[in-house]
């Protein structure tokens, strides 16, 4: 597990975008994907908003995915396994990089064919608590023709990242503008933020 943590940190230090190809095990990614499918079947997903709880709006011309917040109170074994791994990563990050992370929040994201999320920053203007963004992908057998890449905008080197199963991406929430390109297939992930209150 620590090798995957170090992959994220080392690649982040190198180019401001950390990537670990196998942050999630095949089994955990599969189980989380199946859980998300069940949540969708039960109509428990909600339209994703723009902004935070103090100032939220809904605009399908900017963002068209659906979400479901993870919470230990759900007593879901797979969500809890994922959150335990995030907590272990936070301990590792704080010890190795003095990051000062004190909390986190994560949600499932479901993009249906035709969905997208236009260019944005993850940190709110009225609340700077989000320090790092993390996205873990749950998509098996993803093909280039499926689209749905994460496009990170950088001055000298835009990065287009395919949402392939097990991969996790890590970057500063207030630093990099990014977007989700139009997907041609159902695209599933867990997206969240490491926070410092």
mmCIF file with all atom_site columns, C-alpha atoms in Angstrom, residues 1 4-5 22-36 70 76-87 108 136-140 165-168 188-190:
data_model
loop_
_atom_site.group_PDB
_atom_site.id
_atom_site.type_symbol
_atom_site.label_atom_id
_atom_site.label_alt_id
_atom_site.label_comp_id
_atom_site.label_asym_id
_atom_site.label_entity_id
_atom_site.label_seq_id
_atom_site.pdbx_PDB_ins_code
_atom_site.Cartn_x
_atom_site.Cartn_y
_atom_site.Cartn_z
_atom_site.occupancy
_atom_site.B_iso_or_equiv
_atom_site.pdbx_formal_charge
_atom_site.auth_seq_id
_atom_site.auth_comp_id
_atom_site.auth_asym_id
_atom_site.auth_atom_id
_atom_site.pdbx_PDB_model_num
ATOM 1  C CA . UNK A 1 1   ? 0.000   0.000  0.000   1.00 0.00 ? 1   UNK A CA 1
ATOM 2  C CA . UNK A 1 4   ? 1.016   3.339  -4.075  1.00 0.00 ? 4   UNK A CA 1
ATOM 3  C CA . UNK A 1 5   ? 1.108   6.219  -1.591  1.00 0.00 ? 5   UNK A CA 1
ATOM 4  C CA . UNK A 1 22  ? -3.191  0.735  -8.738  1.00 0.00 ? 22  UNK A CA 1
ATOM 5  C CA . UNK A 1 23  ? -4.168  2.764  -5.666  1.00 0.00 ? 23  UNK A CA 1
ATOM 6  C CA . UNK A 1 24  ? -7.342  0.675  -5.498  1.00 0.00 ? 24  UNK A CA 1
ATOM 7  C CA . UNK A 1 25  ? -7.055  -3.087 -5.675  1.00 0.00 ? 25  UNK A CA 1
ATOM 8  C CA . UNK A 1 26  ? -9.005  -4.841 -8.421  1.00 0.00 ? 26  UNK A CA 1
ATOM 9  C CA . UNK A 1 27  ? -11.364 -6.356 -5.848  1.00 0.00 ? 27  UNK A CA 1
ATOM 10 C CA . UNK A 1 28  ? -12.032 -3.078 -4.041  1.00 0.00 ? 28  UNK A CA 1
ATOM 11 C CA . UNK A 1 29  ? -12.631 -1.176 -7.289  1.00 0.00 ? 29  UNK A CA 1
ATOM 12 C CA . UNK A 1 30  ? -15.023 -3.904 -8.451  1.00 0.00 ? 30  UNK A CA 1
ATOM 13 C CA . UNK A 1 31  ? -16.941 -3.929 -5.167  1.00 0.00 ? 31  UNK A CA 1
ATOM 14 C CA . UNK A 1 32  ? -17.241 -0.145 -5.071  1.00 0.00 ? 32  UNK A CA 1
ATOM 15 C CA . UNK A 1 33  ? -18.458 -0.140 -8.674  1.00 0.00 ? 33  UNK A CA 1
ATOM 16 C CA . UNK A 1 34  ? -21.113 -2.757 -7.868  1.00 0.00 ? 34  UNK A CA 1
ATOM 17 C CA . UNK A 1 35  ? -22.175 -0.724 -4.841  1.00 0.00 ? 35  UNK A CA 1
ATOM 18 C CA . UNK A 1 36  ? -22.571 2.384  -6.996  1.00 0.00 ? 36  UNK A CA 1
ATOM 19 C CA . UNK A 1 70  ? -19.679 8.314  1.381   1.00 0.00 ? 70  UNK A CA 1
ATOM 20 C CA . UNK A 1 76  ? -20.962 -0.349 4.021   1.00 0.00 ? 76  UNK A CA 1
ATOM 21 C CA . UNK A 1 77  ? -17.909 -2.622 4.184   1.00 0.00 ? 77  UNK A CA 1
ATOM 22 C CA . UNK A 1 78  ? -16.487 -1.465 0.857   1.00 0.00 ? 78  UNK A CA 1
ATOM 23 C CA . UNK A 1 79  ? -16.966 2.242  1.484   1.00 0.00 ? 79  UNK A CA 1
ATOM 24 C CA . UNK A 1 80  ? -15.331 1.781  4.892   1.00 0.00 ? 80  UNK A CA 1
ATOM 25 C CA . UNK A 1 81  ? -12.416 -0.123 3.343   1.00 0.00 ? 81  UNK A CA 1
ATOM 26 C CA . UNK A 1 82  ? -11.906 2.748  0.917   1.00 0.00 ? 82  UNK A CA 1
ATOM 27 C CA . UNK A 1 83  ? -12.096 5.373  3.666   1.00 0.00 ? 83  UNK A CA 1
ATOM 28 C CA . UNK A 1 84  ? -9.637  3.395  5.828   1.00 0.00 ? 84  UNK A CA 1
ATOM 29 C CA . UNK A 1 85  ? -7.190  3.478  2.922   1.00 0.00 ? 85  UNK A CA 1
ATOM 30 C CA . UNK A 1 86  ? -7.689  7.234  2.579   1.00 0.00 ? 86  UNK A CA 1
ATOM 31 C CA . UNK A 1 87  ? -7.041  7.657  6.309   1.00 0.00 ? 87  UNK A CA 1
ATOM 32 C CA . UNK A 1 108 ? -19.328 8.603  -5.762  1.00 0.00 ? 108 UNK A CA 1
ATOM 33 C CA . UNK A 1 136 ? -10.255 7.121  -7.830  1.00 0.00 ? 136 UNK A CA 1
ATOM 34 C CA . UNK A 1 137 ? -11.652 5.406  -10.916 1.00 0.00 ? 137 UNK A CA 1
ATOM 35 C CA . UNK A 1 138 ? -13.897 2.332  -10.979 1.00 0.00 ? 138 UNK A CA 1
ATOM 36 C CA . UNK A 1 139 ? -14.147 1.662  -14.733 1.00 0.00 ? 139 UNK A CA 1
ATOM 37 C CA . UNK A 1 140 ? -13.094 -1.743 -16.026 1.00 0.00 ? 140 UNK A CA 1
ATOM 38 C CA . UNK A 1 165 ? -10.016 1.087  -12.984 1.00 0.00 ? 165 UNK A CA 1
ATOM 39 C CA . UNK A 1 166 ? -7.865  1.357  -9.853  1.00 0.00 ? 166 UNK A CA 1
ATOM 40 C CA . UNK A 1 167 ? -6.138  4.583  -10.890 1.00 0.00 ? 167 UNK A CA 1
ATOM 41 C CA . UNK A 1 168 ? -6.084  7.502  -8.455  1.00 0.00 ? 168 UNK A CA 1
ATOM 42 C CA . UNK A 1 188 ? -17.799 5.811  -12.371 1.00 0.00 ? 188 UNK A CA 1
ATOM 43 C CA . UNK A 1 189 ? -15.412 7.195  -9.779  1.00 0.00 ? 189 UNK A CA 1
ATOM 44 C CA . UNK A 1 190 ? -14.993 8.320  -6.210  1.00 0.00 ? 190 UNK A CA 1
#
